[in-house]
Structures are given as C-alpha cells and as structure tokens.
Short mmCIF file of N, CA and C in Angstrom, two decimals:
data_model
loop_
_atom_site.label_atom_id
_atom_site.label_comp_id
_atom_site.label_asym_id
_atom_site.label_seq_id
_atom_site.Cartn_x
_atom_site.Cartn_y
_atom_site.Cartn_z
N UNK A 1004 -83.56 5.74 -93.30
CA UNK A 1004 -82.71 6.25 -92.27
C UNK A 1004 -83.42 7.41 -91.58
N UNK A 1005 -83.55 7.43 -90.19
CA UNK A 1005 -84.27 8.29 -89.62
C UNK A 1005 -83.28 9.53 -89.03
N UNK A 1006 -83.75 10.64 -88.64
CA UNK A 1006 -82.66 11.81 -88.52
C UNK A 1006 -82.29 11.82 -86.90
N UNK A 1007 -81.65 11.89 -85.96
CA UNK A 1007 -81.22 12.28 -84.70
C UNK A 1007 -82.65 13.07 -84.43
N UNK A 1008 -83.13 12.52 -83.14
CA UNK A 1008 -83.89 12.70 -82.48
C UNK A 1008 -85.44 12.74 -83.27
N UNK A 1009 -85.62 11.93 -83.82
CA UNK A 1009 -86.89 11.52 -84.73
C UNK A 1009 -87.79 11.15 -83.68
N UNK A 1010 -88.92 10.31 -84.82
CA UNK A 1010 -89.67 9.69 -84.04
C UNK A 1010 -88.94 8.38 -83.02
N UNK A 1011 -88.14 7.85 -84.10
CA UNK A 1011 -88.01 6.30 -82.98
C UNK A 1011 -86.22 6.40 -81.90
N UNK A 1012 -86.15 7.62 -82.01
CA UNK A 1012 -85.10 8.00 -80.73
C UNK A 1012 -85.09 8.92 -79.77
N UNK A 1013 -85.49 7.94 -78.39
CA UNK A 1013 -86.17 9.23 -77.78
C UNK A 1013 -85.36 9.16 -76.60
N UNK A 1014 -84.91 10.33 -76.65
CA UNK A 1014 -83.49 10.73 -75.44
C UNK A 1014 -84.10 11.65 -73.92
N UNK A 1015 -83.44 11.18 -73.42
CA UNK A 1015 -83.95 11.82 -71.66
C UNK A 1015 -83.16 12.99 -71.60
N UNK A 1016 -83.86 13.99 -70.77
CA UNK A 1016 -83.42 15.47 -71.05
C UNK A 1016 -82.62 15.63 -69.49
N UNK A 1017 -81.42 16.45 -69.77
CA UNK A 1017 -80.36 16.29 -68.77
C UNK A 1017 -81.19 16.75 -67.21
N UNK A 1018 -80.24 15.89 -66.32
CA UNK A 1018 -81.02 16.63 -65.01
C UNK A 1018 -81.55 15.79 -64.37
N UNK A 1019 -81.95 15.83 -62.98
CA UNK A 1019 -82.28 14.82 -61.84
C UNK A 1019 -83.76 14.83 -61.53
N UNK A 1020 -84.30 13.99 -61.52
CA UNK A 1020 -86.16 13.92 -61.75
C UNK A 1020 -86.38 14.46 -59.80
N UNK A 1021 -87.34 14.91 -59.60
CA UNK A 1021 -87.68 15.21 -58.37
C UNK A 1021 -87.76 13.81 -57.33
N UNK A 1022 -87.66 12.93 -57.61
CA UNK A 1022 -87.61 11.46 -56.93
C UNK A 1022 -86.20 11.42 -56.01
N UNK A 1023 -85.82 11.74 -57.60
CA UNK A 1023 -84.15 11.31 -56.88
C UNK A 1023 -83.50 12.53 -56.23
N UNK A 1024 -83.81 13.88 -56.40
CA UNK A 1024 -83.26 14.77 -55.50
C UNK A 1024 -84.15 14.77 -54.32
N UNK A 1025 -85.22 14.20 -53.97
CA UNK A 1025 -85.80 13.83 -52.79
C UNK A 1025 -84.57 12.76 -51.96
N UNK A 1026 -84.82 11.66 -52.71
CA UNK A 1026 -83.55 10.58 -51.77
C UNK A 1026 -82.95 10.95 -51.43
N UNK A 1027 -81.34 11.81 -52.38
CA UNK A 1027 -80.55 12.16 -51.92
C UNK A 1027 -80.71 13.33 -50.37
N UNK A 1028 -81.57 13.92 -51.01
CA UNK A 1028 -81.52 15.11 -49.47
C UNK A 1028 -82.18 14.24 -48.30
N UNK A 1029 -82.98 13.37 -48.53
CA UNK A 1029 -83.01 12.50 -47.35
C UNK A 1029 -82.04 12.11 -46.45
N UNK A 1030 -81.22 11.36 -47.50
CA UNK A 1030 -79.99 10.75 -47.05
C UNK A 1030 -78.77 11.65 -46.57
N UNK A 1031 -78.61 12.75 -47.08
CA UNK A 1031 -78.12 14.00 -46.89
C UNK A 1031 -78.23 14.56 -45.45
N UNK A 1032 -79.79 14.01 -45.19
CA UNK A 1032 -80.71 14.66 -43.80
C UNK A 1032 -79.98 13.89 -42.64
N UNK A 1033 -80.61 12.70 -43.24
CA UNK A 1033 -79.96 11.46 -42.08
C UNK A 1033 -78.81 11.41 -41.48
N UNK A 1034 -77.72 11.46 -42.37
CA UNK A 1034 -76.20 11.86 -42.24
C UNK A 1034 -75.88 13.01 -41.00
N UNK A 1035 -76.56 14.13 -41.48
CA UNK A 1035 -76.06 15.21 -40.65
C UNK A 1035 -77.07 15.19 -39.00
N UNK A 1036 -77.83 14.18 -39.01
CA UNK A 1036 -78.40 13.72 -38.10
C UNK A 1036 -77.82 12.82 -36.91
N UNK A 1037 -77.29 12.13 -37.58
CA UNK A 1037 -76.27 11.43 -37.29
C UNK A 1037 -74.77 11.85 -36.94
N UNK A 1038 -74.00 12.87 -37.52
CA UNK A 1038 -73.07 12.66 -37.52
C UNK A 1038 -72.97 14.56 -36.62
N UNK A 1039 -74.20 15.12 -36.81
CA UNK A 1039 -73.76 16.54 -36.38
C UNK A 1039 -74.08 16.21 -34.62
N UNK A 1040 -74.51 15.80 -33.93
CA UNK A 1040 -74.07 15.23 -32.76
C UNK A 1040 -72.93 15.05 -31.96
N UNK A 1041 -72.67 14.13 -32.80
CA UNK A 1041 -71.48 13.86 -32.41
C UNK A 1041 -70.08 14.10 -32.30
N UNK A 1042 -70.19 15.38 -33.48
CA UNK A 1042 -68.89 16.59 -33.85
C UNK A 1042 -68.97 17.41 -33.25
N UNK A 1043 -70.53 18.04 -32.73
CA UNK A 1043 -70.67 19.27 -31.85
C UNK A 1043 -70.11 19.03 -30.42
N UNK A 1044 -69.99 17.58 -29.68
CA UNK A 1044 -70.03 16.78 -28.64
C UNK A 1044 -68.72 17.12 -28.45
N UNK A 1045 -67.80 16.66 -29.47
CA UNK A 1045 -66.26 16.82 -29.08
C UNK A 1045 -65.98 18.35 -29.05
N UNK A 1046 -66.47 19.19 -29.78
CA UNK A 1046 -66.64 20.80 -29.37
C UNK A 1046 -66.42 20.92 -28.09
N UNK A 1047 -67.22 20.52 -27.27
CA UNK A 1047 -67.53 20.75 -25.88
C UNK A 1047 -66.69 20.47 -25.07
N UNK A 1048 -66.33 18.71 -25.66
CA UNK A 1048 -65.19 17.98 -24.36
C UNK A 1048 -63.74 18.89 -24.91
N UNK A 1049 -63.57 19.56 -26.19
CA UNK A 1049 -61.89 20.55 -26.46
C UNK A 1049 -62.62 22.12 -25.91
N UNK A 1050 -63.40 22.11 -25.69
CA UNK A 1050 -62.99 23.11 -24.86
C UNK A 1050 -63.45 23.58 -23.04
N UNK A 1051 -63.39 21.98 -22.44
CA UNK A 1051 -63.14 21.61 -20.99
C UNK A 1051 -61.42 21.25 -21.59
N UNK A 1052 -61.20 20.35 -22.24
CA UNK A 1052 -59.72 19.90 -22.13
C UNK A 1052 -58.98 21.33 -22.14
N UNK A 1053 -59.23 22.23 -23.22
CA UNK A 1053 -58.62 23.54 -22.67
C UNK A 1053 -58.68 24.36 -21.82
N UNK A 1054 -59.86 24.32 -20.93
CA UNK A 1054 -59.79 25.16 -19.60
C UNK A 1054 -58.86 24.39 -19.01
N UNK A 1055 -59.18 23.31 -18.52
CA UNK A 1055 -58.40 22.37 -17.80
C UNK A 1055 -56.44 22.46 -17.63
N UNK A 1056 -56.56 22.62 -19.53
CA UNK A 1056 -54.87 22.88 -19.73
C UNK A 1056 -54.61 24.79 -19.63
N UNK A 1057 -55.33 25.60 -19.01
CA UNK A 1057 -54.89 26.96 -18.99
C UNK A 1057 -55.14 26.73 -17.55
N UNK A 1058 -55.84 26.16 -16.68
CA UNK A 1058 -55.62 26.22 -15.50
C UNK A 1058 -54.41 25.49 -14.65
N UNK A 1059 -54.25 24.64 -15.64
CA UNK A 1059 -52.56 23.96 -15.20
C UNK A 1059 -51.86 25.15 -15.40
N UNK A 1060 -51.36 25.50 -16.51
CA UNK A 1060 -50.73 26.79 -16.81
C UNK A 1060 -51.04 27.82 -16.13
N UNK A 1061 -51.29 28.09 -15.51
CA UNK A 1061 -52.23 29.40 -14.11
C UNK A 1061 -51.02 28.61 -13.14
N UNK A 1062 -51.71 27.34 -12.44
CA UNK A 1062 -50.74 27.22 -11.38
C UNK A 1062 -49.37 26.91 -11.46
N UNK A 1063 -48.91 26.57 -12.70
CA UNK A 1063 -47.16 26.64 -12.46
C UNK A 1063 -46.80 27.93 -12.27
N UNK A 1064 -47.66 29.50 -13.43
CA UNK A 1064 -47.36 30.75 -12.61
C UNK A 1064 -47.57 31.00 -11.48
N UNK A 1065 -48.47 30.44 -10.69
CA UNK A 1065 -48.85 31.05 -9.53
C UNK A 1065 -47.83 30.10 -8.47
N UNK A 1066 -47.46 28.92 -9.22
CA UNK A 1066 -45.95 28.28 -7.98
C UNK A 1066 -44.96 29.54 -8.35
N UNK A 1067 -44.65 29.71 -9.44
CA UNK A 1067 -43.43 30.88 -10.09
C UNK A 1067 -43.87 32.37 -8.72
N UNK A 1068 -44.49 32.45 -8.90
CA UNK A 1068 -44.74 33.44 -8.44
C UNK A 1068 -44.80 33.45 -6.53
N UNK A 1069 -45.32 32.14 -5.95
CA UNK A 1069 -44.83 31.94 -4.63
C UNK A 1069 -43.68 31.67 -4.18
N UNK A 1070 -43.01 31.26 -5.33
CA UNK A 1070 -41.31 30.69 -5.17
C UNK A 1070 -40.38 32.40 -4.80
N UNK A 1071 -41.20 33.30 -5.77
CA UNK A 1071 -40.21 34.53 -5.92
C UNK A 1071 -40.47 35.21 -4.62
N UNK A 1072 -42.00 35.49 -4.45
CA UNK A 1072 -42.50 36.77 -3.11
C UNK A 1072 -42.61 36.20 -2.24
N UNK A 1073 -43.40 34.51 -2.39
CA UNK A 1073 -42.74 34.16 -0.94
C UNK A 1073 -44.27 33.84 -0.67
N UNK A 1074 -45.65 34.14 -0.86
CA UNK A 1074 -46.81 33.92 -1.02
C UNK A 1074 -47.45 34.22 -2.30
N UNK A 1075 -48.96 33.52 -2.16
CA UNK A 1075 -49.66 33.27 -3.96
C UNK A 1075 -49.96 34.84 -3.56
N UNK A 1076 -50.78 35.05 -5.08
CA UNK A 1076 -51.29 36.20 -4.79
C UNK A 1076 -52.55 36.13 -3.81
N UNK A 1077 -52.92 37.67 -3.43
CA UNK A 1077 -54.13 37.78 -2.57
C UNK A 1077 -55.48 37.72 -3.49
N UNK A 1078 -56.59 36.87 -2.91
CA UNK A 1078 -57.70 37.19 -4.12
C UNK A 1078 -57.95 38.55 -4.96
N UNK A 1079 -57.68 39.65 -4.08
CA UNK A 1079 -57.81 40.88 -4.44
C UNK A 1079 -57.13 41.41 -5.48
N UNK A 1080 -55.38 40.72 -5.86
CA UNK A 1080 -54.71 41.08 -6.68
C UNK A 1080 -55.07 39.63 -7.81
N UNK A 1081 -55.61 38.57 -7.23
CA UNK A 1081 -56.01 37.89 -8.68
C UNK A 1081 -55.13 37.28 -9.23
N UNK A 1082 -55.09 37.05 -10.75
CA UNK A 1082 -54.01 36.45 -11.64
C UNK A 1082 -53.79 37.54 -12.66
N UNK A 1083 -54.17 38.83 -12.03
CA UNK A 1083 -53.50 40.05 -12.73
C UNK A 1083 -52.14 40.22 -12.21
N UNK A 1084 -51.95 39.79 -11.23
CA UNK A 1084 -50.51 39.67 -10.40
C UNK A 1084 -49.45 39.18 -11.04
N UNK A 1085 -49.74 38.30 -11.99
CA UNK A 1085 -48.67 36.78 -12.55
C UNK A 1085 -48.38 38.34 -14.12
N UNK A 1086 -48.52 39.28 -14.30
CA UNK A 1086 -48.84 40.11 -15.70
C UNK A 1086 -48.36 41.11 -15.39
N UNK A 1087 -48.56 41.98 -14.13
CA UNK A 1087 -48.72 43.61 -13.60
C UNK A 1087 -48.36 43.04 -12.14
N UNK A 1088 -47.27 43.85 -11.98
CA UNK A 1088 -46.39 44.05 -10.62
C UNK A 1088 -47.21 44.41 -9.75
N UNK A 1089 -48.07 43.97 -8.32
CA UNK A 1089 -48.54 44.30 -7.46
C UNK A 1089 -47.73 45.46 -6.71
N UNK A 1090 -48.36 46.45 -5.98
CA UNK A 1090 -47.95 47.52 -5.31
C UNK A 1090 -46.88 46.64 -3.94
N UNK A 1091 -45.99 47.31 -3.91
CA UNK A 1091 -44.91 47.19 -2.97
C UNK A 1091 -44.30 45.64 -2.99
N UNK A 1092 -43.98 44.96 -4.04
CA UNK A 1092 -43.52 43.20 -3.71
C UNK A 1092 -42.16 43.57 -4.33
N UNK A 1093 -41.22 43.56 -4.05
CA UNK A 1093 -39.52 43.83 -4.73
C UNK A 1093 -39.47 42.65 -5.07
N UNK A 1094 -39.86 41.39 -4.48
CA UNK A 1094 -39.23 40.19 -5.05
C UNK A 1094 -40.02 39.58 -6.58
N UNK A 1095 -40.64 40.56 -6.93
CA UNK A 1095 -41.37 40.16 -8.10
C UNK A 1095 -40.89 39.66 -9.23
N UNK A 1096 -40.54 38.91 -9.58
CA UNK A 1096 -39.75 38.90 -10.69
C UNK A 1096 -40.45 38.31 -11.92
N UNK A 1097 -41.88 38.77 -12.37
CA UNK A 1097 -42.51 38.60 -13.22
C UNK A 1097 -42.35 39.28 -14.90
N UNK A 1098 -42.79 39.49 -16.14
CA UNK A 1098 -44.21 38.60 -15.45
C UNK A 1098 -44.44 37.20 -15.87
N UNK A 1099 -45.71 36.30 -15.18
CA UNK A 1099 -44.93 35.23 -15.12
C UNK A 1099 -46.02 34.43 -16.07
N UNK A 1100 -46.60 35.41 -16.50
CA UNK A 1100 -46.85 34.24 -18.25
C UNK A 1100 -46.63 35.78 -19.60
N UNK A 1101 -47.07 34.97 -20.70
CA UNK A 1101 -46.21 36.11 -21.74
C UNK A 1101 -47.42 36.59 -22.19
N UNK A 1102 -48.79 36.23 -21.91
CA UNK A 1102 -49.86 37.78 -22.40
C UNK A 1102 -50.12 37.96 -21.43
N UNK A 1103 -51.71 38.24 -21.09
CA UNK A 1103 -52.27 38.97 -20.42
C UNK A 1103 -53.32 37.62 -20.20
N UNK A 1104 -53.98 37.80 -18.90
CA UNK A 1104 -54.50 36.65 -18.55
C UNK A 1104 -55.84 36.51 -19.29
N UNK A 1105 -55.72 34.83 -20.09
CA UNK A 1105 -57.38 35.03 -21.35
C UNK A 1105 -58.58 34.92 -20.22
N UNK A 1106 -59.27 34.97 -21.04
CA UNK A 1106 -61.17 34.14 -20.34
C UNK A 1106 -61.13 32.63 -20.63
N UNK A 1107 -61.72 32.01 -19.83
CA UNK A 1107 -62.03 31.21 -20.03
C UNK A 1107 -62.81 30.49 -21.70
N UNK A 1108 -62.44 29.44 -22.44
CA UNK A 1108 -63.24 29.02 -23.43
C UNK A 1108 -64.64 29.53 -23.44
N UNK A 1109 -65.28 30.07 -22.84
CA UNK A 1109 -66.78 30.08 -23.18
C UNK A 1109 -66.66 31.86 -22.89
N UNK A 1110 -65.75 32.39 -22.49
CA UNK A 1110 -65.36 33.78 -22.78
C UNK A 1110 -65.97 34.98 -21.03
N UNK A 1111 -65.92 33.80 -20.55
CA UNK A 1111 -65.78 34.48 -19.13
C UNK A 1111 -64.25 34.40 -18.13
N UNK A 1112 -64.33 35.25 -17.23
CA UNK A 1112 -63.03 35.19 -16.25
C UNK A 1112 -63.16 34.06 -15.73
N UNK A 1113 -61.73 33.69 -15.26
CA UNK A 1113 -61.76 32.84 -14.81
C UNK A 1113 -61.38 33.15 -12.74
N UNK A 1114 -61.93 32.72 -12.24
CA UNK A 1114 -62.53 32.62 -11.06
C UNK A 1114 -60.89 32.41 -9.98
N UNK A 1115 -60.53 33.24 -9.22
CA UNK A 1115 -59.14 33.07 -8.03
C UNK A 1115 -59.65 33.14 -6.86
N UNK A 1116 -59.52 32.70 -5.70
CA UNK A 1116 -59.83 32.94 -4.31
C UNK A 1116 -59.01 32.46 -3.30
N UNK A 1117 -58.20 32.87 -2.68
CA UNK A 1117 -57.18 33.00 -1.46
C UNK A 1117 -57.99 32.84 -0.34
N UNK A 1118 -58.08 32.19 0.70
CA UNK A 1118 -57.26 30.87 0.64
C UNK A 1118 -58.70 30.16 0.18
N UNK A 1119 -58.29 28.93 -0.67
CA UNK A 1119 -59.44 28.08 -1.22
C UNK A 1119 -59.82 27.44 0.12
N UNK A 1120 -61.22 26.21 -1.27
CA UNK A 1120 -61.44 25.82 -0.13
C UNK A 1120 -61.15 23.97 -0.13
N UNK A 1121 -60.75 24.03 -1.30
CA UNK A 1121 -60.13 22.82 -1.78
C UNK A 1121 -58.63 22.51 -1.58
N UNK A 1122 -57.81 23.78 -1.66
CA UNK A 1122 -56.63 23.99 -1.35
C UNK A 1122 -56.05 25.22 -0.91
N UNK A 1123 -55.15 25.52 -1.35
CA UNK A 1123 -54.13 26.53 -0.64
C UNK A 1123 -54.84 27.49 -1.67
N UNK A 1124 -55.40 27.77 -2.76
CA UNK A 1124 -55.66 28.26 -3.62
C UNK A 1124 -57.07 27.98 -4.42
N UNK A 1125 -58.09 28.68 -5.08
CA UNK A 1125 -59.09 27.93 -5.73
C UNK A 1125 -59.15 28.21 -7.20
N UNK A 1126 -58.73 27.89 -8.13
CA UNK A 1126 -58.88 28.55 -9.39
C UNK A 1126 -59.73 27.27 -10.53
N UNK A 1127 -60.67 28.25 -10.91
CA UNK A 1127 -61.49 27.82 -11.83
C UNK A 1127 -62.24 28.43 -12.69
N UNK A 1128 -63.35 27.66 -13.35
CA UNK A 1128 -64.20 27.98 -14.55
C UNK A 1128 -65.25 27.78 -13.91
N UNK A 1129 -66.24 28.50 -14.25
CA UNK A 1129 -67.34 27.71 -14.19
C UNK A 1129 -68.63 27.57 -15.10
N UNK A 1130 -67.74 27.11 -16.21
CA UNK A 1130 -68.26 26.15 -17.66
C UNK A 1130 -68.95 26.73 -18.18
N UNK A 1131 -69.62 26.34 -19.40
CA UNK A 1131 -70.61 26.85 -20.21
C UNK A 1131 -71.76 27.90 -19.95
N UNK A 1132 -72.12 27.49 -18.87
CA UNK A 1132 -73.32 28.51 -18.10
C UNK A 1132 -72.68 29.79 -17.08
N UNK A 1133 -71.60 29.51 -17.14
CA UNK A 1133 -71.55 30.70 -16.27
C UNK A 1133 -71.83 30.85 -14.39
N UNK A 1134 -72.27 29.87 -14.26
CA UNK A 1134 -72.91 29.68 -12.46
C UNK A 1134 -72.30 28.62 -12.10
N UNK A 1135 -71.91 28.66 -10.91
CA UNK A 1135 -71.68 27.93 -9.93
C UNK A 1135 -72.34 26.15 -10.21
N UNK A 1136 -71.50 25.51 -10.18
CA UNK A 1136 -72.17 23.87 -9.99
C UNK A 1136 -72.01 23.60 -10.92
N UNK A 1137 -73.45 22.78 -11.30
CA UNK A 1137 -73.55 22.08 -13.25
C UNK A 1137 -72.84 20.50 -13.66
N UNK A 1138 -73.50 20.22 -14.26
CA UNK A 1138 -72.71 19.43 -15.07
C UNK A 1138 -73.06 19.26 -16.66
N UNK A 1139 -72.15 18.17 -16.68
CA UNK A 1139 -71.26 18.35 -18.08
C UNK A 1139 -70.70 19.22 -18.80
N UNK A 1140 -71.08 20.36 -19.88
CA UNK A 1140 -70.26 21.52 -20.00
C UNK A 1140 -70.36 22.54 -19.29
N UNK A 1141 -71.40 22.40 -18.63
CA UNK A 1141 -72.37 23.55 -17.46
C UNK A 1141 -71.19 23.33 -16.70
N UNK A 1142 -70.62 22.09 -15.78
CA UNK A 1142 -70.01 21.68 -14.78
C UNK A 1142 -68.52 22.70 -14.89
N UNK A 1143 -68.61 22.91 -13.27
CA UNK A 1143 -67.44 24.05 -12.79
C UNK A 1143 -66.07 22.87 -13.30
N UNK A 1144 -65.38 23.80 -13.68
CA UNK A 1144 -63.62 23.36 -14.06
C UNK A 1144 -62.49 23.56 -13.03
N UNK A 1145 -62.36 23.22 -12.34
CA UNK A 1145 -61.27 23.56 -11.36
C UNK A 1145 -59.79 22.93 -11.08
N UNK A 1146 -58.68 23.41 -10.41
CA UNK A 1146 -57.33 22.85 -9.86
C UNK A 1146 -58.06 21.79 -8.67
N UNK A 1147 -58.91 21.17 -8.58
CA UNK A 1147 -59.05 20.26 -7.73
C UNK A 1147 -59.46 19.04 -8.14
#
C-alpha cells in the first residue's frame, strides 16, 4: 500500500497554467472589442435623444410664456426669462419651468436667438463639439 502522494500518485497543483489564462484574456479581449462599441454608440444616440427632449421642454415654456406677455423672450433675455422675471413684464406669470435652465448633455449652454432663422424662434445645441454644423454627435440639435 503506497502513502497519499507517493511515487505512483501524482496530483496537479491548484491553479491555471499560463496557456489557459492566455485564452481566456484573449477571449475576454475580443468581447470587449466587440461589444464596447457598440454600448459607447448608444451613449451618444441618449444623449442627442435628451437634448432633443429638453429642447421640447424649452418650447412648451417658451409657448407658456408667449401665451402670458404676449411675445417669446428677446435673445438678450434668453431662457433665463422662463426662471427670473425680466425687467418691467407684469404679465409674467412664471416661472415657467421648476429649476434653473441645465446645459446641454455635453455640458454647454444651450443656444436662443430671436427672431430665428428657421422659425419664430431658434433654440439649440450644438452637440458634442461645441461649434456650429457637424455631424453625428458633433451635429447641431435644434427645434427645427
């Protein structure tokens, strides 16, 4: 009778040989190759879908707000107007969203100009970069 771990029993010592923690991080590699693309991608398109949905929300205040004084605001007073009572308007009856107006997703202002040139009004983003034009997340966000 031979004793545990003799000559004729020969046991493998715990733990993953360098072969196989090679594969796995390969495969590990590949994965996030694959799949980090395509998660960062929808990043981008939720936060156009949210400019998009705060600039809707901009112009129902800024209808709220032509309904009460009677005109939008002037570029000069902005969409600080819809927050903080412009000098001399009695018919104000703001304010007409409940914070303070955010930045845009990528953490810039967002852009007002009286009279547009798209409409009665121009309000937008202008995306990831910051400048004028662009596309895809670069690309300006606008009510038009």
């Amino acid at each position: 009778m031979r004793a545990p771990g003799g000559l004729g029993c020969r046991r493998r010592p715990g733990g993953f040989t360098l072969l196989e923690l090679l594969v796995v991080m390969t495969i590990i590699g590949l994965l996030a190759g694959y799949v980090g693309p395509k998660f960062f991608s929808h990043i981008g398109k939720s936060e156009i879908k949210a400019a998009r949905a705060q600039i809707d929300g901009f112009e129902k205040a800024l209808d709220q707000f032509r309904l009460d004084v009677g005109r939008y605001p002037t570029t000069e007073e902005g969409l600080k107007a819809l927050v903080t009572k412009p000098a001399e308007l009695p018919r104000w009856d703001g304010p007409y969203l409940r914070k303070a107006v955010p930045n845009d997703p990528w953490g810039k202002p967002y852009q007002y100009v009286l009279p547009g040139e798209h409409g009665e009004f121009d309000l937008y983003s202008l995306g990831r970069d910051g400048q004028p034009g662009g596309t895809g997340d670069a690309a300006d966000i606008g009510n038009w």
